[in-house]
C-alpha positions as MATLAB code, in Angstrom:
seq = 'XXXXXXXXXXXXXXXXXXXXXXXXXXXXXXXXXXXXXXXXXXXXXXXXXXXXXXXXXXXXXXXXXXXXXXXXXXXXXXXXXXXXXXXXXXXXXXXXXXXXXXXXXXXXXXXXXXXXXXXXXXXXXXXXXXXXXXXXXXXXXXXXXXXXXXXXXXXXXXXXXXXXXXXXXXXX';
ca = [
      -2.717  -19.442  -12.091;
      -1.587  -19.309   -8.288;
       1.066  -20.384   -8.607;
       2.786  -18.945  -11.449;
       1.981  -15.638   -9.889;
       3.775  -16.951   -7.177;
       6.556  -17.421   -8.933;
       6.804  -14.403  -10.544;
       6.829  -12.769   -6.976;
       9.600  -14.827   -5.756;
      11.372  -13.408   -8.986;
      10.953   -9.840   -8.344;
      11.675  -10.274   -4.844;
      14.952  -12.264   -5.257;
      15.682   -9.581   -8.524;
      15.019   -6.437   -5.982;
      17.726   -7.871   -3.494;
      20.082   -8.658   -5.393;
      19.585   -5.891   -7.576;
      21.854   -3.017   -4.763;
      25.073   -5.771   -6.242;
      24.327   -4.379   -9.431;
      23.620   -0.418   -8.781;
      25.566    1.823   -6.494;
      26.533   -0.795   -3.080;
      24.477   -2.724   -0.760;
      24.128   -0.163    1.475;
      23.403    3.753    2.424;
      26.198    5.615    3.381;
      28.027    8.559    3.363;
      30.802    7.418    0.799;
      28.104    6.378   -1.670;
      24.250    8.441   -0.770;
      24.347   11.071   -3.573;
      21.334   12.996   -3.635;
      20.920   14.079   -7.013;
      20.534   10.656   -8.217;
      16.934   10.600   -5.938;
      15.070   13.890   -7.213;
      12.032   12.341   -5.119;
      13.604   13.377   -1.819;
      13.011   16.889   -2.593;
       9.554   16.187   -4.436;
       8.169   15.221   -0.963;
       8.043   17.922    1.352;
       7.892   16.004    4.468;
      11.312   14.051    3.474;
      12.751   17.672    3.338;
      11.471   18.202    6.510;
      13.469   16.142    8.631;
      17.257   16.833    8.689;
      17.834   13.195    8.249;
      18.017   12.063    4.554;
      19.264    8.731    4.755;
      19.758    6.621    8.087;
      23.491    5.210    7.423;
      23.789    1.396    6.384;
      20.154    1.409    5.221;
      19.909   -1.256    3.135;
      19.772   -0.301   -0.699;
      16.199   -1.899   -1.506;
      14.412    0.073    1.345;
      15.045    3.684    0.108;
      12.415    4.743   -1.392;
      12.885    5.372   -5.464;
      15.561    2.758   -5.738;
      14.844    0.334   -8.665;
      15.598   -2.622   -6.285;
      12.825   -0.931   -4.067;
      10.590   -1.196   -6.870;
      11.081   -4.811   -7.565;
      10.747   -5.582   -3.712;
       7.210   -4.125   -3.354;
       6.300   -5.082   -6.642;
       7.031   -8.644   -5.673;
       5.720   -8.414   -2.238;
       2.428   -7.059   -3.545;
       1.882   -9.663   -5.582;
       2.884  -12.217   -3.523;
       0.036  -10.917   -0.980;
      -2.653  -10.835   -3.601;
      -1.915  -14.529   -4.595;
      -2.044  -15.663   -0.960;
      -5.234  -13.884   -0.029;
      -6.297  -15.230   -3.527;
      -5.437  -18.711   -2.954;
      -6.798  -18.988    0.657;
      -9.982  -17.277   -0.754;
     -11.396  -18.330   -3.913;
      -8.994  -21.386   -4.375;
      -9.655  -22.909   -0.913;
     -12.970  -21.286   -0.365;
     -11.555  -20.020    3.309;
     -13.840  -17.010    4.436;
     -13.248  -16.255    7.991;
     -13.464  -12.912    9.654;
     -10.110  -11.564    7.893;
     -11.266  -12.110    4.618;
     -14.661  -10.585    5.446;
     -13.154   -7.459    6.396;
     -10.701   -7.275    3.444;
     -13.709   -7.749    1.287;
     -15.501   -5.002    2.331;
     -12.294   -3.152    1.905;
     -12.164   -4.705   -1.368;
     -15.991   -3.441   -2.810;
     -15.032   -0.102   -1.415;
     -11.925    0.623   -2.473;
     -12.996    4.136   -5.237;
     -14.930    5.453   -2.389;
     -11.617    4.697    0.566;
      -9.608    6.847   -2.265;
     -11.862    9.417   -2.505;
     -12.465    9.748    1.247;
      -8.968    9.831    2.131;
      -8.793   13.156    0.398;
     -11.608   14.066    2.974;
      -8.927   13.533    5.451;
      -5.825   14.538    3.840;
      -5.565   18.004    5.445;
      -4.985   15.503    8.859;
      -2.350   13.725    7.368;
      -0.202   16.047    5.295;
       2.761   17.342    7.423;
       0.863   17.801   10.321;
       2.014   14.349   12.368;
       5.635   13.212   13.116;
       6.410   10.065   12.185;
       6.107    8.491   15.418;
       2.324    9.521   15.371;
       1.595    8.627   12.421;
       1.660    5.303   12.219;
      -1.105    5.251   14.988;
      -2.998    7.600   13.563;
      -2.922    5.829   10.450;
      -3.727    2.526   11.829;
      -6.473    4.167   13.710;
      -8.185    5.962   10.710;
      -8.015    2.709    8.610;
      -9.706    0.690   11.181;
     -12.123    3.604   11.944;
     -13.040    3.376    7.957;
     -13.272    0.172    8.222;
     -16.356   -0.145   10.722;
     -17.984    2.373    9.368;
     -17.821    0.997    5.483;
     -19.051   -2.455    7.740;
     -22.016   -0.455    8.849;
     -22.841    1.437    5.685;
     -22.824   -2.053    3.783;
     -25.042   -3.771    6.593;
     -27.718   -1.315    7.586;
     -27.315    1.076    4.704;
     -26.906   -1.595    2.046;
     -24.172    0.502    0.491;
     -26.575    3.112   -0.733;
     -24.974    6.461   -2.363;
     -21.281    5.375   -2.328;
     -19.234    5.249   -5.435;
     -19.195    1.811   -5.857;
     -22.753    1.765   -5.520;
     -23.387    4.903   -7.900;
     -20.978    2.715  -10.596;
     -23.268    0.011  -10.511;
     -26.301    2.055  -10.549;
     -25.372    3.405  -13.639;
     -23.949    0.590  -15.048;
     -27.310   -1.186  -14.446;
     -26.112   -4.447  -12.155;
     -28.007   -2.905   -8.795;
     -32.063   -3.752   -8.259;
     -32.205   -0.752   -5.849;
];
């Protein structure tokens, strides 16, 4: 139900606080930001890029890799997807937000696969500053034209589309 998924959110979130108490200190800094124990810095290369590992008294649970960082998204994501489920099929709420998350929602295999279309864009190519614009951009620039495809092409040739095809649930 909702609300037990609620509760296991609230969990996850409270356990991915509290968990920097437990591991190395609350927060990033020079006295305790070893990099061996986070192999993933050098696994991306545009973390290498930068000079900058760490930005000093970071908080523990936004570093990327950190267990408590795990448990914080894990318990943010699901604490989204059981208010956007709640508000949709609990309350029967459909307004224009959850129109255009459900678009993104039927076309989610095809978004993956196009992004790889686009990658070439995105990898190490914008700073960070510009990225998040661009980023923004490109998402909302998928997003009308997924709207489109689904309302004058009636979703014809994506993958979702093909899935169903084969599968045998489209009259098309």
């Amino acid at each position: 139900s909702t609300q037990s998924i609620i509760k296991y959110s609230l969990v996850l979130l409270i356990f991915g606080l509290l968990l920097p108490f437990i591991d190395i200190g609350l927060v990033v800094g020079a006295d305790n930001f070893n990099p061996s124990m986070y192999p993933f810095l050098e696994a991306a290369p545009i973390l290498t890029h930068h000079n900058i590992l760490y930005i000093p008294g970071l908080p523990l649970f936004l570093l990327k890799g950190t267990p408590s960082n795990l448990f914080l998204l894990i318990g943010l994501s699901l604490l989204i997807i059981a208010i956007f489920y709640y508000y949709s099929d609990v309350l029967h709420k459909n307004n224009k937000l959850f129109g255009i998350l459900n678009i993104y929602g039927k076309h989610s295999i095809t978004i993956f696969f196009v992004q790889f279309l686009f990658i070439f864009i995105l990898y190490q190519k914008l700073t960070l500053i510009l990225f998040f614009p661009f980023i923004i951009l490109f998402i909302a620039i998928l997003g009308a034209l997924l709207f489109l495809w689904q309302k004058n092409g009636k979703s014809i040739l994506s993958l979702d589309w093909i899935m169903d095809k084969i599968g045998g649930k489209t009259k098309d």
